[in-house]
């Protein structure tokens, strides 16, 4: 372990202590699946840098983004990301875009065919 | 931000698609790329994805995953399951996500969530160890999820014919089997096309445009 290593001479940038991620209670994650899309209701604010994962999520979800992509981009295990996202939906920092991935109709299948052929 | 009152954000409410800025959200379609460990799932995802494949993981403990239990997780035996995926923007209305399913059989628990709402699956097979694709084939057959079998052609592997593979894997005659190279974008694209055509065929035999090549 390198816990006792001296700090580097060069400017390490903003340093943040490795706090645990706090989530109040146990928000329901059952409505969230991998392809649920969420969008930020607000840009990250001055207070958010104390909670870097939430700050990142607000930034990454400026445009609608899937739960799977958010988890990967923030680097959190899926179940943890889901908890955090559910909590941020409850606190109205994020909003759901769609409920879940629906089974696509025939029109969508035709679009898929055309789109894949054009790749 | 607009419409702060109009959508109630309870996770189950399905708050509605048009409630937020940005208007219409594209429909997300999910296709799974399954098969045994090391058969080329992530390679195939990467060869057609418009983004470098992303990886997320699920950390599992042997204890039940009670939310209030997380404090003691470090004392339990944990397993990490990596989940790789990619994305193809089909058009403004449809986005296709490709998920490489964890290969090892002990990760079945993740397959259920992955399979939920999936359009279908490409099962990658390696002729040097065909049996590694059997669990995936069984899984999709049992759940009536449409799939095609793509035989990934590895260097040094004997080239079997499609019918030989069909016999060995024992899938029904209407399941398309094709030879593929997971590294090749066109080849992976063909596998996805074969799957979409198969899904259309299953829904309505009359609407299938033409037999698969």
Short mmCIF file of C-alpha atoms in Angstrom, two decimals:
data_model
loop_
_atom_site.label_atom_id
_atom_site.label_comp_id
_atom_site.label_asym_id
_atom_site.label_seq_id
_atom_site.Cartn_x
_atom_site.Cartn_y
_atom_site.Cartn_z
CA UNK A 1 0.00 0.00 0.00
CA UNK A 2 1.20 3.47 -0.74
CA UNK A 3 -0.84 5.29 1.88
CA UNK A 4 2.23 6.79 3.48
CA UNK A 5 3.77 8.03 0.28
CA UNK A 6 4.80 11.68 0.19
CA UNK A 7 2.64 14.05 -1.80
CA UNK A 8 3.96 14.72 -5.29
CA UNK A 9 5.78 17.99 -5.88
CA UNK A 10 3.69 18.97 -8.84
CA UNK A 11 0.21 20.37 -8.51
CA UNK A 12 -2.05 17.35 -8.18
CA UNK A 13 -5.16 19.35 -9.06
CA UNK A 14 -8.15 19.43 -6.81
CA UNK A 15 -7.83 16.89 -4.03
CA UNK A 16 -10.84 15.20 -2.58
CA UNK A 17 -10.83 12.80 0.31
CA UNK A 18 -12.31 9.42 -0.47
CA UNK A 19 -15.61 9.81 1.32
CA UNK A 20 -18.15 7.07 1.19
CA UNK A 21 -21.19 7.80 -0.92
CA UNK A 22 -24.12 8.70 1.28
CA UNK A 23 -27.65 7.84 0.32
CA UNK A 24 -30.55 8.54 2.65
CA UNK A 25 -32.68 5.51 3.28
CA UNK A 26 -33.11 3.05 0.48
CA UNK A 27 -34.61 4.65 -2.60
CA UNK A 28 -36.50 2.25 -4.82
CA UNK A 29 -34.32 1.22 -7.73
CA UNK A 30 -36.72 -1.33 -9.14
CA UNK A 31 -38.00 1.12 -11.74
CA UNK A 32 -34.51 1.56 -13.12
CA UNK A 33 -33.02 -0.79 -15.64
CA UNK A 34 -29.89 -0.59 -17.74
CA UNK A 35 -31.54 1.36 -20.49
CA UNK A 36 -33.63 3.70 -18.41
CA UNK A 37 -32.67 7.19 -19.49
CA UNK A 38 -32.35 10.03 -17.04
CA UNK A 39 -31.59 13.71 -17.51
CA UNK A 40 -30.25 16.35 -15.13
CA UNK A 41 -32.77 18.89 -13.95
CA UNK A 42 -30.03 21.38 -13.20
CA UNK A 43 -26.34 21.89 -13.90
CA UNK A 44 -23.85 21.04 -11.16
CA UNK A 45 -23.71 23.80 -8.55
CA UNK A 46 -21.00 25.16 -6.26
CA UNK A 47 -21.99 22.82 -3.46
CA UNK A 48 -21.84 19.68 -5.54
CA UNK A 49 -18.07 19.26 -5.60
CA UNK A 50 -18.30 17.88 -2.10
CA UNK A 51 -20.17 14.96 -3.64
CA UNK A 52 -18.13 14.20 -6.74
CA UNK A 53 -20.22 11.27 -7.98
CA UNK A 54 -23.35 13.36 -7.93
CA UNK A 55 -21.54 16.24 -9.56
CA UNK A 56 -20.36 13.89 -12.31
CA UNK A 57 -23.83 12.49 -12.83
CA UNK A 58 -25.32 15.97 -13.18
CA UNK A 59 -22.69 16.81 -15.75
CA UNK A 60 -22.91 13.52 -17.67
CA UNK A 61 -26.70 13.62 -17.77
CA UNK A 62 -26.90 17.14 -19.17
CA UNK A 63 -28.36 15.27 -22.15
CA UNK A 64 -30.50 12.19 -21.55
CA UNK A 65 -28.24 9.27 -20.75
CA UNK A 66 -28.81 5.61 -19.96
CA UNK A 67 -28.22 4.18 -16.50
CA UNK A 68 -25.70 1.74 -18.01
CA UNK A 69 -23.65 4.52 -19.57
CA UNK A 70 -23.76 6.65 -16.45
CA UNK A 71 -22.57 3.76 -14.30
CA UNK A 72 -19.71 3.04 -16.70
CA UNK A 73 -18.68 6.67 -17.07
CA UNK A 74 -18.76 7.40 -13.34
CA UNK A 75 -17.01 4.10 -12.65
CA UNK A 76 -19.45 2.79 -10.09
CA UNK A 77 -20.86 -0.72 -9.85
CA UNK A 78 -24.32 -0.85 -11.40
CA UNK A 79 -26.19 -1.44 -8.18
CA UNK A 80 -24.46 1.50 -6.53
CA UNK A 81 -25.08 3.74 -9.53
CA UNK A 82 -28.74 2.76 -9.50
CA UNK A 83 -29.07 3.64 -5.82
CA UNK A 84 -27.43 6.98 -6.39
CA UNK A 85 -29.54 7.74 -9.45
CA UNK A 86 -32.74 6.73 -7.68
CA UNK A 87 -31.79 8.98 -4.79
CA UNK A 88 -31.11 11.87 -7.17
CA UNK A 89 -34.47 11.31 -8.84
CA UNK A 90 -36.14 11.52 -5.45
CA UNK A 91 -34.25 14.69 -4.64
CA UNK A 92 -35.31 16.06 -8.04
CA UNK A 93 -31.76 16.48 -9.30
CA UNK A 94 -32.40 13.98 -12.07
CA UNK A 95 -35.57 13.15 -13.94
CA UNK A 96 -36.66 9.99 -15.69
CA UNK A 97 -36.99 10.28 -19.44
CA UNK A 98 -38.67 7.00 -20.22
CA UNK A 99 -39.93 4.28 -17.96
CA UNK A 100 -38.02 1.40 -19.49
CA UNK A 101 -37.02 -0.07 -22.79
CA UNK A 102 -40.15 -1.15 -24.57
CA UNK A 103 -40.44 -4.02 -26.98
CA UNK A 104 -40.11 -2.33 -30.36
CA UNK A 105 -42.84 -2.48 -32.97
CA UNK A 106 -42.52 -3.40 -36.63
CA UNK A 107 -41.79 0.18 -37.64
CA UNK A 108 -38.80 0.16 -35.31
CA UNK A 109 -37.59 -3.13 -36.75
CA UNK A 110 -37.62 -1.62 -40.22
CA UNK A 111 -35.68 1.37 -38.96
CA UNK A 112 -33.17 -1.01 -37.40
CA UNK A 113 -32.72 -2.87 -40.66
CA UNK A 114 -32.23 0.33 -42.64
CA UNK A 115 -29.92 1.80 -40.02
CA UNK A 116 -27.76 -1.31 -39.76
CA UNK A 117 -27.50 -1.68 -43.53
CA UNK A 118 -26.34 1.91 -43.76
CA UNK A 119 -23.54 1.42 -41.23
CA UNK B 1 -35.77 24.26 -16.01
CA UNK B 2 -39.17 23.79 -17.54
CA UNK B 3 -42.08 21.86 -16.19
CA UNK B 4 -40.87 21.35 -12.66
CA UNK B 5 -44.37 20.53 -11.54
CA UNK B 6 -45.67 18.50 -14.40
CA UNK B 7 -43.77 15.33 -13.80
CA UNK B 8 -43.78 13.45 -10.62
CA UNK B 9 -40.52 11.59 -10.38
CA UNK B 10 -41.49 8.50 -8.48
CA UNK B 11 -39.44 5.77 -10.14
CA UNK B 12 -42.50 3.78 -11.10
CA UNK B 13 -44.51 6.59 -12.56
CA UNK B 14 -42.89 6.29 -15.95
CA UNK B 15 -42.86 10.06 -15.86
CA UNK B 16 -43.51 10.30 -19.56
CA UNK B 17 -41.16 10.90 -22.40
CA UNK B 18 -41.90 14.45 -23.35
CA UNK B 19 -41.75 15.90 -19.88
CA UNK B 20 -38.23 17.16 -20.00
CA UNK B 21 -36.24 19.56 -22.12
CA UNK B 22 -34.79 18.04 -25.22
CA UNK B 23 -38.12 16.68 -26.37
CA UNK B 24 -38.41 13.16 -27.70
CA UNK B 25 -36.05 10.57 -26.28
CA UNK B 26 -35.06 7.89 -28.79
CA UNK B 27 -36.38 4.42 -28.16
CA UNK B 28 -33.65 2.21 -26.73
CA UNK B 29 -33.45 -1.24 -28.28
CA UNK B 30 -31.35 -3.90 -26.63
CA UNK B 31 -29.57 -6.78 -28.32
CA UNK B 32 -27.45 -9.23 -26.35
CA UNK B 33 -24.22 -10.78 -27.53
CA UNK B 34 -23.87 -14.04 -25.66
CA UNK B 35 -21.64 -17.07 -25.66
CA UNK B 36 -18.93 -18.71 -23.65
CA UNK B 37 -16.03 -17.04 -21.95
CA UNK B 38 -13.46 -15.65 -24.39
CA UNK B 39 -15.48 -16.32 -27.51
CA UNK B 40 -15.27 -12.74 -28.76
CA UNK B 41 -18.36 -11.04 -27.36
CA UNK B 42 -16.63 -7.81 -26.45
CA UNK B 43 -14.79 -7.86 -29.77
CA UNK B 44 -18.04 -8.09 -31.65
CA UNK B 45 -19.62 -5.31 -29.58
CA UNK B 46 -16.58 -3.14 -30.24
CA UNK B 47 -16.48 -3.80 -33.98
CA UNK B 48 -19.92 -2.30 -34.60
CA UNK B 49 -20.30 0.15 -31.73
CA UNK B 50 -20.02 3.86 -32.44
CA UNK B 51 -18.39 4.36 -29.05
CA UNK B 52 -15.47 2.48 -27.58
CA UNK B 53 -17.12 -0.33 -25.61
CA UNK B 54 -17.98 0.78 -22.12
CA UNK B 55 -17.62 -1.48 -19.19
CA UNK B 56 -19.59 -1.45 -16.03
CA UNK B 57 -19.52 -3.98 -13.31
CA UNK B 58 -21.67 -5.50 -10.69
CA UNK B 59 -20.19 -6.41 -7.35
CA UNK B 60 -21.87 -9.37 -5.76
CA UNK B 61 -21.47 -10.82 -2.35
CA UNK B 62 -22.36 -14.30 -1.31
CA UNK B 63 -24.72 -12.84 1.23
CA UNK B 64 -28.04 -11.45 0.10
CA UNK B 65 -27.74 -8.04 -1.44
CA UNK B 66 -29.66 -6.23 1.28
CA UNK B 67 -29.06 -2.51 0.95
CA UNK B 68 -28.41 -2.10 4.65
CA UNK B 69 -25.79 -4.81 4.52
CA UNK B 70 -23.28 -2.92 2.47
CA UNK B 71 -21.30 -1.83 5.50
CA UNK B 72 -19.97 -5.31 6.06
CA UNK B 73 -19.28 -6.18 2.48
CA UNK B 74 -15.52 -6.13 2.88
CA UNK B 75 -15.75 -9.15 5.13
CA UNK B 76 -17.68 -11.25 2.68
CA UNK B 77 -16.48 -12.99 -0.37
CA UNK B 78 -17.22 -10.75 -3.33
CA UNK B 79 -17.31 -11.33 -7.05
CA UNK B 80 -17.14 -8.74 -9.75
CA UNK B 81 -18.99 -9.31 -12.99
CA UNK B 82 -17.96 -7.10 -15.87
CA UNK B 83 -20.57 -6.04 -18.36
CA UNK B 84 -19.38 -4.58 -21.66
CA UNK B 85 -21.65 -2.70 -23.96
CA UNK B 86 -21.72 -0.49 -27.00
CA UNK B 87 -24.16 1.74 -28.80
CA UNK B 88 -25.33 2.34 -32.35
CA UNK B 89 -27.46 5.39 -33.12
CA UNK B 90 -29.83 4.04 -35.76
CA UNK B 91 -31.58 7.35 -36.36
CA UNK B 92 -33.15 10.11 -34.32
CA UNK B 93 -35.84 7.79 -33.04
CA UNK B 94 -33.94 4.60 -32.29
CA UNK B 95 -30.74 3.82 -30.43
CA UNK B 96 -29.44 0.27 -30.36
CA UNK B 97 -27.50 -0.96 -27.34
CA UNK B 98 -25.40 -4.10 -27.53
CA UNK B 99 -24.62 -5.88 -24.31
CA UNK B 100 -22.01 -8.57 -24.03
CA UNK B 101 -23.39 -10.96 -21.45
CA UNK B 102 -21.05 -12.31 -18.79
CA UNK B 103 -19.83 -15.61 -20.12
CA UNK B 104 -19.54 -17.75 -17.06
CA UNK B 105 -22.51 -19.81 -16.03
CA UNK B 106 -22.43 -18.67 -12.44
CA UNK B 107 -23.55 -15.23 -13.54
CA UNK B 108 -27.01 -16.32 -14.60
CA UNK B 109 -28.54 -13.90 -12.18
CA UNK B 110 -27.43 -11.05 -14.40
CA UNK B 111 -28.89 -12.59 -17.51
CA UNK B 112 -32.43 -12.13 -16.34
CA UNK B 113 -32.09 -8.41 -16.03
CA UNK B 114 -30.16 -8.26 -19.28
CA UNK B 115 -32.72 -10.30 -21.14
CA UNK B 116 -35.62 -8.24 -19.87
CA UNK B 117 -37.00 -6.37 -22.86
CA UNK B 118 -34.22 -7.53 -25.18
CA UNK B 119 -35.08 -7.71 -28.87
CA UNK B 120 -32.96 -10.82 -29.24
CA UNK B 121 -29.47 -12.21 -29.04
CA UNK B 122 -26.48 -13.14 -31.12
CA UNK B 123 -24.98 -16.31 -29.64
CA UNK B 124 -21.32 -16.50 -30.54
CA UNK B 125 -19.93 -19.98 -30.93
CA UNK B 126 -16.38 -21.25 -31.16
CA UNK B 127 -16.13 -24.52 -33.06
CA UNK B 128 -13.16 -25.62 -30.96
CA UNK B 129 -15.43 -25.72 -27.91
CA UNK B 130 -18.98 -25.60 -29.11
CA UNK B 131 -20.33 -26.72 -25.77
CA UNK B 132 -19.56 -23.32 -24.26
CA UNK B 133 -22.47 -21.82 -26.18
CA UNK B 134 -25.00 -24.41 -25.01
CA UNK B 135 -25.98 -22.57 -21.81
CA UNK B 136 -26.73 -19.41 -23.79
CA UNK B 137 -28.74 -21.33 -26.39
CA UNK B 138 -30.73 -23.05 -23.63
CA UNK B 139 -31.33 -19.77 -21.86
CA UNK B 140 -32.80 -18.04 -24.90
CA UNK B 141 -34.78 -21.07 -26.07
CA UNK B 142 -36.39 -21.45 -22.69
CA UNK B 143 -37.39 -17.80 -22.56
CA UNK B 144 -38.45 -17.71 -26.20
CA UNK B 145 -36.05 -14.91 -26.95
CA UNK B 146 -35.14 -14.87 -30.63
CA UNK B 147 -31.49 -15.56 -31.36
CA UNK B 148 -29.09 -16.37 -34.16
CA UNK B 149 -25.90 -18.38 -33.81
CA UNK B 150 -22.79 -16.74 -35.21
CA UNK B 151 -19.81 -19.05 -35.51
CA UNK B 152 -16.76 -16.95 -34.79
CA UNK B 153 -13.96 -18.10 -37.03
CA UNK B 154 -10.81 -18.33 -35.06
CA UNK B 155 -7.42 -18.83 -36.62
CA UNK B 156 -6.51 -22.46 -36.59
CA UNK B 157 -10.02 -23.67 -35.98
CA UNK B 158 -11.41 -26.24 -38.34
CA UNK B 159 -14.02 -24.76 -40.63
CA UNK B 160 -17.28 -26.53 -40.06
CA UNK B 161 -20.24 -26.03 -42.30
CA UNK B 162 -23.37 -24.34 -41.07
CA UNK B 163 -25.32 -27.59 -41.10
CA UNK B 164 -22.66 -29.40 -39.10
CA UNK B 165 -22.87 -26.67 -36.48
CA UNK B 166 -26.66 -26.79 -36.50
CA UNK B 167 -26.56 -30.47 -35.81
CA UNK B 168 -24.01 -30.12 -33.04
CA UNK B 169 -25.76 -27.23 -31.30
CA UNK B 170 -29.15 -28.82 -31.93
CA UNK B 171 -31.18 -25.71 -32.60
CA UNK B 172 -34.40 -25.75 -34.55
CA UNK B 173 -34.27 -25.36 -38.31
CA UNK B 174 -35.55 -21.80 -38.30
CA UNK B 175 -32.72 -20.46 -36.14
CA UNK B 176 -30.27 -18.75 -38.49
CA UNK B 177 -26.67 -19.90 -38.22
CA UNK B 178 -23.96 -17.90 -39.89
CA UNK B 179 -20.21 -17.81 -40.06
CA UNK B 180 -18.75 -14.64 -38.66
CA UNK B 181 -15.61 -12.80 -37.75
CA UNK B 182 -16.22 -10.82 -34.60
CA UNK B 183 -13.35 -8.47 -35.42
CA UNK B 184 -14.89 -7.47 -38.70
CA UNK B 185 -17.44 -4.69 -38.69
CA UNK B 186 -19.29 -5.89 -41.79
CA UNK B 187 -19.44 -9.41 -40.46
CA UNK B 188 -20.77 -8.33 -37.08
CA UNK B 189 -23.24 -6.08 -38.84
CA UNK B 190 -24.46 -9.07 -40.87
CA UNK B 191 -25.04 -11.02 -37.69
CA UNK B 192 -27.16 -8.19 -36.28
CA UNK B 193 -29.09 -7.90 -39.55
CA UNK B 194 -29.73 -11.63 -39.53
CA UNK B 195 -31.11 -11.31 -36.01
CA UNK B 196 -33.43 -8.42 -36.83
CA UNK B 197 -34.70 -10.29 -39.90
CA UNK B 198 -35.20 -13.39 -37.78
CA UNK B 199 -37.23 -11.38 -35.25
CA UNK B 200 -39.42 -10.05 -38.07
CA UNK B 201 -39.80 -13.53 -39.46
CA UNK B 202 -40.88 -14.93 -36.12
CA UNK B 203 -43.43 -12.23 -35.61
CA UNK B 204 -45.02 -12.74 -38.96
CA UNK B 205 -43.68 -15.31 -41.41
CA UNK B 206 -45.50 -13.50 -44.18
CA UNK B 207 -43.63 -10.26 -43.69
CA UNK B 208 -40.14 -11.70 -43.87
CA UNK B 209 -38.62 -10.08 -46.89
CA UNK B 210 -36.48 -12.92 -48.11
CA UNK B 211 -34.74 -16.03 -46.89
CA UNK B 212 -31.49 -15.50 -45.09
CA UNK B 213 -28.38 -15.88 -47.20
#
